[in-house]
Every structure is written in structure tokens, then in C-alpha cells.
Amino acid sequence: MSEFIPVLTKEEIATRVEEVAQAISSEYRDRDLILIGILKGAFIFLSDLVRHLSIPVQVDFMCASSYGSSTSSSGRVKLTKDVDLEIKNKDVIIVEDIVDTGITLSYLIKHLKSSGAASVRVCALIDKKERRETEVTVDYACHAVEKGFLVGYGLDYAEFYRNLPEVYHLKL
Ligand code: PRP
């Protein structure tokens, strides 16, 4: 039988989301900030995060899917939805639910920089370090874990459990 081991409670998530939003609000005051949520997993985190920002912000979404072996350093990423907003000379923060191997993020950072963004930083709900294959900097992380298959608060298993309000380690 599957086991759901609690990783982050609703209260812990709310506290960290608010802290990260405050840090972003103070560091991006007087700048042209665009938050870019990476679908699908980031939709809940992004929606909570933006509601705690105290500065003007534009919001957009990208969708990327990786194919090939996820444990291989040759894992490739396909962009299935690009940004709609003009990001040239704008400060951009990529919002992810989880950074795992880092392959998706590394691709997205390169893509946004080559599209002319003035700066690209990363905000992630979970920074999962054990399987990292590409060096990427997570500038704002709500929580760090070494390993484990996590679900809830946007994170899925076979598209289920994204709606859970807390984050769990799923043991199948
Ligand atoms: C997850 C997550 C990141 C990516 C991280 O997306 O949202 O985009 O994987 O993995 P990586 O660091 O190993 O590249 P997923 O492909 O599961 O799609 P989803 O967001 O629709 O759940």
C-alpha cells in the first residue's frame, strides 16, 4: 500500500512562501519583474507567491517537457509553450515546483537569456539535490531535500495529487 510521509505542512508552506515573497519584493523594488511559472507543477506555488508580493509584477507561463532518460545527462528538453510577454531587458524569475536533475531549468535559463532577458533568477518550492546533473543556482528555495518522490501542492504522480494542500514523500 502507498505511504504518504509528510514533508511540508500547510503552515510551513505558507510561512516560507511569504518569506520568499518578501525577499523578492525587496530585491526587485523599482525593477521590471516578470514571474514565469513552469507548467504544470508551479501553478499552485506561483498563485500563492504572487499574492504575497508587494511590488508590481507581470506573470507568464512556459511549459517544458523532458524526454529520454531522466537519469541521463543527455536528457533533452522540449519547449511546448514559450512566454507570450516581451521579456527583452526585463528581470525574470522562473518559478518551479521542484528542481531535480536541473536539466529543465538549465535549458529554460539559457532560452530566456538568449531571448534577451536582463536577468534570470530561479525560485523553487523544493530544491532536491541528490540527482542534480547540471549545476544550477536556485536563488530562492522554500525547502531543500536530498531525495524522495514528492507529491502535493502542484507536484504530481501520474498527474494525481497536485491538489493536496501539503507536500508528502510518496512511497509506492
Ligand atoms: C518537473 C518540474 C520541473 C522538472 C524538474 O516537471 O516541474 O519542471 O520536472 O526536473 P529536472 O530538474 O530533473 O529537469 P514535470 O516534467 O514532472 O512536469 P509537470 O510540471 O507538469 O509535473
PDB file of C-alpha atoms and ligand atoms in Angstrom:
ATOM      1  CA  MET A   1       0.000   0.000   0.000  1.00  0.00           C
ATOM      2  CA  SER A   2       1.242   3.538  -0.801  1.00  0.00           C
ATOM      3  CA  GLU A   3       2.505   5.591   2.101  1.00  0.00           C
ATOM      4  CA  PHE A   4       2.331   9.402   2.323  1.00  0.00           C
ATOM      5  CA  ILE A   5       5.015  10.784   4.619  1.00  0.00           C
ATOM      6  CA  PRO A   6       4.514  14.480   5.469  1.00  0.00           C
ATOM      7  CA  VAL A   7       7.309  16.783   4.243  1.00  0.00           C
ATOM      8  CA  LEU A   8       5.763  20.265   4.425  1.00  0.00           C
ATOM      9  CA  THR A   9       2.590  21.225   6.265  1.00  0.00           C
ATOM     10  CA  LYS A  10       0.198  23.928   5.080  1.00  0.00           C
ATOM     11  CA  GLU A  11       1.555  26.236   7.764  1.00  0.00           C
ATOM     12  CA  GLU A  12       5.197  25.620   6.808  1.00  0.00           C
ATOM     13  CA  ILE A  13       4.417  26.264   3.146  1.00  0.00           C
ATOM     14  CA  ALA A  14       2.538  29.472   3.959  1.00  0.00           C
ATOM     15  CA  THR A  15       5.380  30.779   6.125  1.00  0.00           C
ATOM     16  CA  ARG A  16       8.081  30.067   3.545  1.00  0.00           C
ATOM     17  CA  VAL A  17       6.034  31.394   0.618  1.00  0.00           C
ATOM     18  CA  GLU A  18       5.504  34.649   2.493  1.00  0.00           C
ATOM     19  CA  GLU A  19       9.200  34.934   3.405  1.00  0.00           C
ATOM     20  CA  VAL A  20      10.311  34.301  -0.172  1.00  0.00           C
ATOM     21  CA  ALA A  21       7.740  36.805  -1.493  1.00  0.00           C
ATOM     22  CA  GLN A  22       9.073  39.425   0.913  1.00  0.00           C
ATOM     23  CA  ALA A  23      12.661  38.788  -0.195  1.00  0.00           C
ATOM     24  CA  ILE A  24      11.674  39.108  -3.862  1.00  0.00           C
ATOM     25  CA  SER A  25       9.625  42.248  -3.152  1.00  0.00           C
ATOM     26  CA  SER A  26      12.541  43.984  -1.508  1.00  0.00           C
ATOM     27  CA  GLU A  27      15.162  42.861  -4.043  1.00  0.00           C
ATOM     28  CA  TYR A  28      13.060  43.745  -7.115  1.00  0.00           C
ATOM     29  CA  ARG A  29      11.669  47.084  -5.976  1.00  0.00           C
ATOM     30  CA  ASP A  30      11.879  49.610  -8.894  1.00  0.00           C
ATOM     31  CA  ARG A  31      12.655  46.891 -11.459  1.00  0.00           C
ATOM     32  CA  ASP A  32      10.587  45.436 -14.302  1.00  0.00           C
ATOM     33  CA  LEU A  33       9.853  41.998 -12.922  1.00  0.00           C
ATOM     34  CA  ILE A  34       8.198  39.123 -14.751  1.00  0.00           C
ATOM     35  CA  LEU A  35       7.471  35.866 -12.933  1.00  0.00           C
ATOM     36  CA  ILE A  36       7.339  32.876 -15.244  1.00  0.00           C
ATOM     37  CA  GLY A  37       5.587  29.794 -13.879  1.00  0.00           C
ATOM     38  CA  ILE A  38       6.611  26.464 -15.367  1.00  0.00           C
ATOM     39  CA  LEU A  39       3.559  24.335 -16.092  1.00  0.00           C
ATOM     40  CA  LYS A  40       2.101  22.368 -14.824  1.00  0.00           C
ATOM     41  CA  GLY A  41       3.656  21.849 -11.419  1.00  0.00           C
ATOM     42  CA  ALA A  42       4.212  25.503 -10.479  1.00  0.00           C
ATOM     43  CA  PHE A  43       0.613  26.650 -10.811  1.00  0.00           C
ATOM     44  CA  ILE A  44      -0.280  26.497  -7.109  1.00  0.00           C
ATOM     45  CA  PHE A  45       3.037  27.806  -5.777  1.00  0.00           C
ATOM     46  CA  LEU A  46       3.023  30.702  -8.247  1.00  0.00           C
ATOM     47  CA  SER A  47      -0.547  31.664  -7.415  1.00  0.00           C
ATOM     48  CA  ASP A  48       0.223  31.844  -3.696  1.00  0.00           C
ATOM     49  CA  LEU A  49       3.561  33.587  -4.249  1.00  0.00           C
ATOM     50  CA  VAL A  50       2.218  36.444  -6.386  1.00  0.00           C
ATOM     51  CA  ARG A  51      -0.466  37.221  -3.834  1.00  0.00           C
ATOM     52  CA  HIS A  52       2.217  37.989  -1.263  1.00  0.00           C
ATOM     53  CA  LEU A  53       4.316  40.268  -3.471  1.00  0.00           C
ATOM     54  CA  SER A  54       4.136  43.953  -2.593  1.00  0.00           C
ATOM     55  CA  ILE A  55       5.608  45.223  -5.897  1.00  0.00           C
ATOM     56  CA  PRO A  56       4.177  45.437  -9.429  1.00  0.00           C
ATOM     57  CA  VAL A  57       4.750  42.216 -11.338  1.00  0.00           C
ATOM     58  CA  GLN A  58       3.779  40.627 -14.633  1.00  0.00           C
ATOM     59  CA  VAL A  59       3.035  36.915 -14.824  1.00  0.00           C
ATOM     60  CA  ASP A  60       3.517  34.490 -17.664  1.00  0.00           C
ATOM     61  CA  PHE A  61       3.885  30.748 -18.139  1.00  0.00           C
ATOM     62  CA  MET A  62       6.101  28.340 -20.006  1.00  0.00           C
ATOM     63  CA  CYS A  63       5.685  24.624 -20.448  1.00  0.00           C
ATOM     64  CA  ALA A  64       8.610  22.271 -20.927  1.00  0.00           C
ATOM     65  CA  SER A  65       8.749  18.527 -21.046  1.00  0.00           C
ATOM     66  CA  SER A  66      11.813  16.371 -20.840  1.00  0.00           C
ATOM     67  CA  TYR A  67      12.180  13.236 -22.831  1.00  0.00           C
ATOM     68  CA  GLY A  68      14.699  10.431 -22.894  1.00  0.00           C
ATOM     69  CA  SER A  69      16.020   9.016 -19.670  1.00  0.00           C
ATOM     70  CA  SER A  70      15.621  11.421 -16.764  1.00  0.00           C
ATOM     71  CA  THR A  71      18.698   9.961 -15.123  1.00  0.00           C
ATOM     72  CA  SER A  72      20.860  10.542 -18.145  1.00  0.00           C
ATOM     73  CA  SER A  73      22.897  13.706 -18.509  1.00  0.00           C
ATOM     74  CA  SER A  74      21.887  13.703 -22.172  1.00  0.00           C
ATOM     75  CA  GLY A  75      18.231  14.259 -21.127  1.00  0.00           C
ATOM     76  CA  ARG A  76      16.655  16.642 -23.588  1.00  0.00           C
ATOM     77  CA  VAL A  77      14.012  19.258 -23.037  1.00  0.00           C
ATOM     78  CA  LYS A  78      11.247  20.280 -25.398  1.00  0.00           C
ATOM     79  CA  LEU A  79       9.580  23.656 -25.023  1.00  0.00           C
ATOM     80  CA  THR A  80       5.859  23.151 -25.580  1.00  0.00           C
ATOM     81  CA  LYS A  81       4.825  26.690 -24.638  1.00  0.00           C
ATOM     82  CA  ASP A  82       7.023  29.786 -24.744  1.00  0.00           C
ATOM     83  CA  VAL A  83       6.357  33.080 -22.951  1.00  0.00           C
ATOM     84  CA  ASP A  84       3.829  35.452 -24.500  1.00  0.00           C
ATOM     85  CA  LEU A  85       5.126  38.648 -22.888  1.00  0.00           C
ATOM     86  CA  GLU A  86       8.072  40.603 -24.260  1.00  0.00           C
ATOM     87  CA  ILE A  87      10.934  39.738 -21.923  1.00  0.00           C
ATOM     88  CA  LYS A  88      13.702  41.710 -23.621  1.00  0.00           C
ATOM     89  CA  ASN A  89      15.539  43.799 -20.999  1.00  0.00           C
ATOM     90  CA  LYS A  90      13.182  42.579 -18.255  1.00  0.00           C
ATOM     91  CA  ASP A  91      14.182  40.943 -14.994  1.00  0.00           C
ATOM     92  CA  VAL A  92      12.776  37.450 -14.965  1.00  0.00           C
ATOM     93  CA  ILE A  93      12.241  34.926 -12.192  1.00  0.00           C
ATOM     94  CA  ILE A  94      11.465  31.359 -13.178  1.00  0.00           C
ATOM     95  CA  VAL A  95       9.042  29.771 -10.713  1.00  0.00           C
ATOM     96  CA  GLU A  96       9.312  25.990 -10.407  1.00  0.00           C
ATOM     97  CA  ASP A  97       7.682  23.485  -8.097  1.00  0.00           C
ATOM     98  CA  ILE A  98      10.807  21.333  -7.968  1.00  0.00           C
ATOM     99  CA  VAL A  99      14.378  21.317  -9.288  1.00  0.00           C
ATOM    100  CA  ASP A 100      15.676  17.772  -9.575  1.00  0.00           C
ATOM    101  CA  THR A 101      18.388  16.951 -12.143  1.00  0.00           C
ATOM    102  CA  GLY A 102      18.451  20.631 -13.113  1.00  0.00           C
ATOM    103  CA  ILE A 103      18.192  19.769 -16.807  1.00  0.00           C
ATOM    104  CA  THR A 104      14.841  21.526 -17.360  1.00  0.00           C
ATOM    105  CA  LEU A 105      15.962  24.632 -15.523  1.00  0.00           C
ATOM    106  CA  SER A 106      19.292  24.828 -17.260  1.00  0.00           C
ATOM    107  CA  TYR A 107      17.500  24.723 -20.619  1.00  0.00           C
ATOM    108  CA  LEU A 108      14.963  27.366 -19.572  1.00  0.00           C
ATOM    109  CA  ILE A 109      17.622  29.746 -18.231  1.00  0.00           C
ATOM    110  CA  LYS A 110      19.588  29.524 -21.488  1.00  0.00           C
ATOM    111  CA  HIS A 111      16.416  30.041 -23.511  1.00  0.00           C
ATOM    112  CA  LEU A 112      15.326  33.131 -21.557  1.00  0.00           C
ATOM    113  CA  LYS A 113      18.792  34.670 -21.638  1.00  0.00           C
ATOM    114  CA  SER A 114      19.009  34.159 -25.374  1.00  0.00           C
ATOM    115  CA  SER A 115      15.587  35.833 -25.675  1.00  0.00           C
ATOM    116  CA  GLY A 116      17.120  38.982 -24.208  1.00  0.00           C
ATOM    117  CA  ALA A 117      16.089  38.945 -20.541  1.00  0.00           C
ATOM    118  CA  ALA A 118      18.172  41.395 -18.500  1.00  0.00           C
ATOM    119  CA  SER A 119      18.482  38.872 -15.676  1.00  0.00           C
ATOM    120  CA  VAL A 120      17.164  35.401 -14.949  1.00  0.00           C
ATOM    121  CA  ARG A 121      16.800  34.039 -11.434  1.00  0.00           C
ATOM    122  CA  VAL A 122      15.090  30.963 -10.045  1.00  0.00           C
ATOM    123  CA  CYS A 123      12.508  30.476  -7.320  1.00  0.00           C
ATOM    124  CA  ALA A 124      11.537  26.917  -6.419  1.00  0.00           C
ATOM    125  CA  LEU A 125       9.264  25.378  -3.842  1.00  0.00           C
ATOM    126  CA  ILE A 126      11.607  22.397  -3.483  1.00  0.00           C
ATOM    127  CA  ASP A 127      15.315  22.167  -4.243  1.00  0.00           C
ATOM    128  CA  LYS A 128      16.004  18.431  -4.488  1.00  0.00           C
ATOM    129  CA  LYS A 129      19.719  17.881  -4.626  1.00  0.00           C
ATOM    130  CA  GLU A 130      20.615  14.207  -4.850  1.00  0.00           C
ATOM    131  CA  ARG A 131      20.095  13.680  -8.593  1.00  0.00           C
ATOM    132  CA  ARG A 132      21.479  17.041  -9.772  1.00  0.00           C
ATOM    133  CA  GLU A 133      23.294  16.585 -13.087  1.00  0.00           C
ATOM    134  CA  THR A 134      23.704  20.180 -14.177  1.00  0.00           C
ATOM    135  CA  GLU A 135      24.917  22.951 -11.963  1.00  0.00           C
ATOM    136  CA  VAL A 136      22.069  25.423 -11.475  1.00  0.00           C
ATOM    137  CA  THR A 137      21.579  28.102  -8.856  1.00  0.00           C
ATOM    138  CA  VAL A 138      18.261  28.150  -7.059  1.00  0.00           C
ATOM    139  CA  ASP A 139      18.178  31.741  -5.844  1.00  0.00           C
ATOM    140  CA  TYR A 140      15.024  31.393  -3.748  1.00  0.00           C
ATOM    141  CA  ALA A 141      14.100  27.970  -2.366  1.00  0.00           C
ATOM    142  CA  CYS A 142      11.277  27.358   0.080  1.00  0.00           C
ATOM    143  CA  HIS A 143      12.619  23.983   1.103  1.00  0.00           C
ATOM    144  CA  ALA A 144      15.548  21.660   0.319  1.00  0.00           C
ATOM    145  CA  VAL A 145      15.519  17.859   0.363  1.00  0.00           C
ATOM    146  CA  GLU A 146      18.140  15.309  -0.584  1.00  0.00           C
ATOM    147  CA  LYS A 147      15.827  12.770  -2.181  1.00  0.00           C
ATOM    148  CA  GLY A 148      12.373  11.240  -2.275  1.00  0.00           C
ATOM    149  CA  PHE A 149       9.425  11.285  -4.656  1.00  0.00           C
ATOM    150  CA  LEU A 150       7.319  14.251  -3.576  1.00  0.00           C
ATOM    151  CA  VAL A 151       3.660  14.965  -4.296  1.00  0.00           C
ATOM    152  CA  GLY A 152       1.139  17.647  -3.388  1.00  0.00           C
ATOM    153  CA  TYR A 153       0.884  21.451  -3.730  1.00  0.00           C
ATOM    154  CA  GLY A 154       1.309  21.137  -7.512  1.00  0.00           C
ATOM    155  CA  LEU A 155       3.603  18.106  -7.554  1.00  0.00           C
ATOM    156  CA  ASP A 156       2.106  15.018  -9.158  1.00  0.00           C
ATOM    157  CA  TYR A 157       2.384  11.304  -9.503  1.00  0.00           C
ATOM    158  CA  ALA A 158       0.832  10.258 -12.851  1.00  0.00           C
ATOM    159  CA  GLU A 159      -0.996  13.627 -12.792  1.00  0.00           C
ATOM    160  CA  PHE A 160      -2.683  12.881  -9.447  1.00  0.00           C
ATOM    161  CA  TYR A 161      -2.147  14.546  -6.039  1.00  0.00           C
ATOM    162  CA  ARG A 162      -1.370  18.039  -7.396  1.00  0.00           C
ATOM    163  CA  ASN A 163      -4.381  19.271  -5.412  1.00  0.00           C
ATOM    164  CA  LEU A 164      -3.126  18.136  -1.995  1.00  0.00           C
ATOM    165  CA  PRO A 165      -2.561  21.242   0.159  1.00  0.00           C
ATOM    166  CA  GLU A 166       0.556  19.777   1.803  1.00  0.00           C
ATOM    167  CA  VAL A 167       3.712  18.140   0.419  1.00  0.00           C
ATOM    168  CA  TYR A 168       4.303  14.449   1.012  1.00  0.00           C
ATOM    169  CA  HIS A 169       7.013  11.940   0.263  1.00  0.00           C
ATOM    170  CA  LEU A 170       5.155   9.209  -1.639  1.00  0.00           C
ATOM    171  CA  LYS A 171       6.391   5.691  -1.022  1.00  0.00           C
ATOM    172  CA  LEU A 172       4.841   3.295  -3.512  1.00  0.00           C
TER     173      LEU A 172
HETATM  174  C1  PRP B   1       9.001  18.689 -13.169  1.00  0.00           C
HETATM  175  C2  PRP B   1       9.229  20.043 -12.524  1.00  0.00           C
HETATM  176  C3  PRP B   1      10.341  20.621 -13.330  1.00  0.00           C
HETATM  177  C4  PRP B   1      11.133  19.405 -13.765  1.00  0.00           C
HETATM  178  C5  PRP B   1      12.316  19.260 -12.864  1.00  0.00           C
HETATM  179  O1  PRP B   1       8.141  18.842 -14.251  1.00  0.00           O
HETATM  180  O2  PRP B   1       8.086  20.833 -12.578  1.00  0.00           O
HETATM  181  O3  PRP B   1       9.880  21.342 -14.451  1.00  0.00           O
HETATM  182  O4  PRP B   1      10.294  18.259 -13.614  1.00  0.00           O
HETATM  183  O5  PRP B   1      13.056  18.154 -13.209  1.00  0.00           O
HETATM  184  P1  PRP B   1      14.588  18.226 -13.646  1.00  0.00           P
HETATM  185  O6  PRP B   1      15.284  19.177 -12.686  1.00  0.00           O
HETATM  186  O7  PRP B   1      15.053  16.814 -13.467  1.00  0.00           O
HETATM  187  O8  PRP B   1      14.659  18.703 -15.052  1.00  0.00           O
HETATM  188  P2  PRP B   1       7.441  17.603 -14.961  1.00  0.00           P
HETATM  189  O9  PRP B   1       8.190  17.274 -16.210  1.00  0.00           O
HETATM  190  O10 PRP B   1       7.226  16.499 -13.968  1.00  0.00           O
HETATM  191  O11 PRP B   1       6.058  18.216 -15.406  1.00  0.00           O
HETATM  192  P3  PRP B   1       4.890  18.892 -14.520  1.00  0.00           P
HETATM  193  O12 PRP B   1       5.417  20.227 -14.044  1.00  0.00           O
HETATM  194  O13 PRP B   1       3.771  19.012 -15.495  1.00  0.00           O
HETATM  195  O14 PRP B   1       4.578  17.965 -13.360  1.00  0.00           O
END
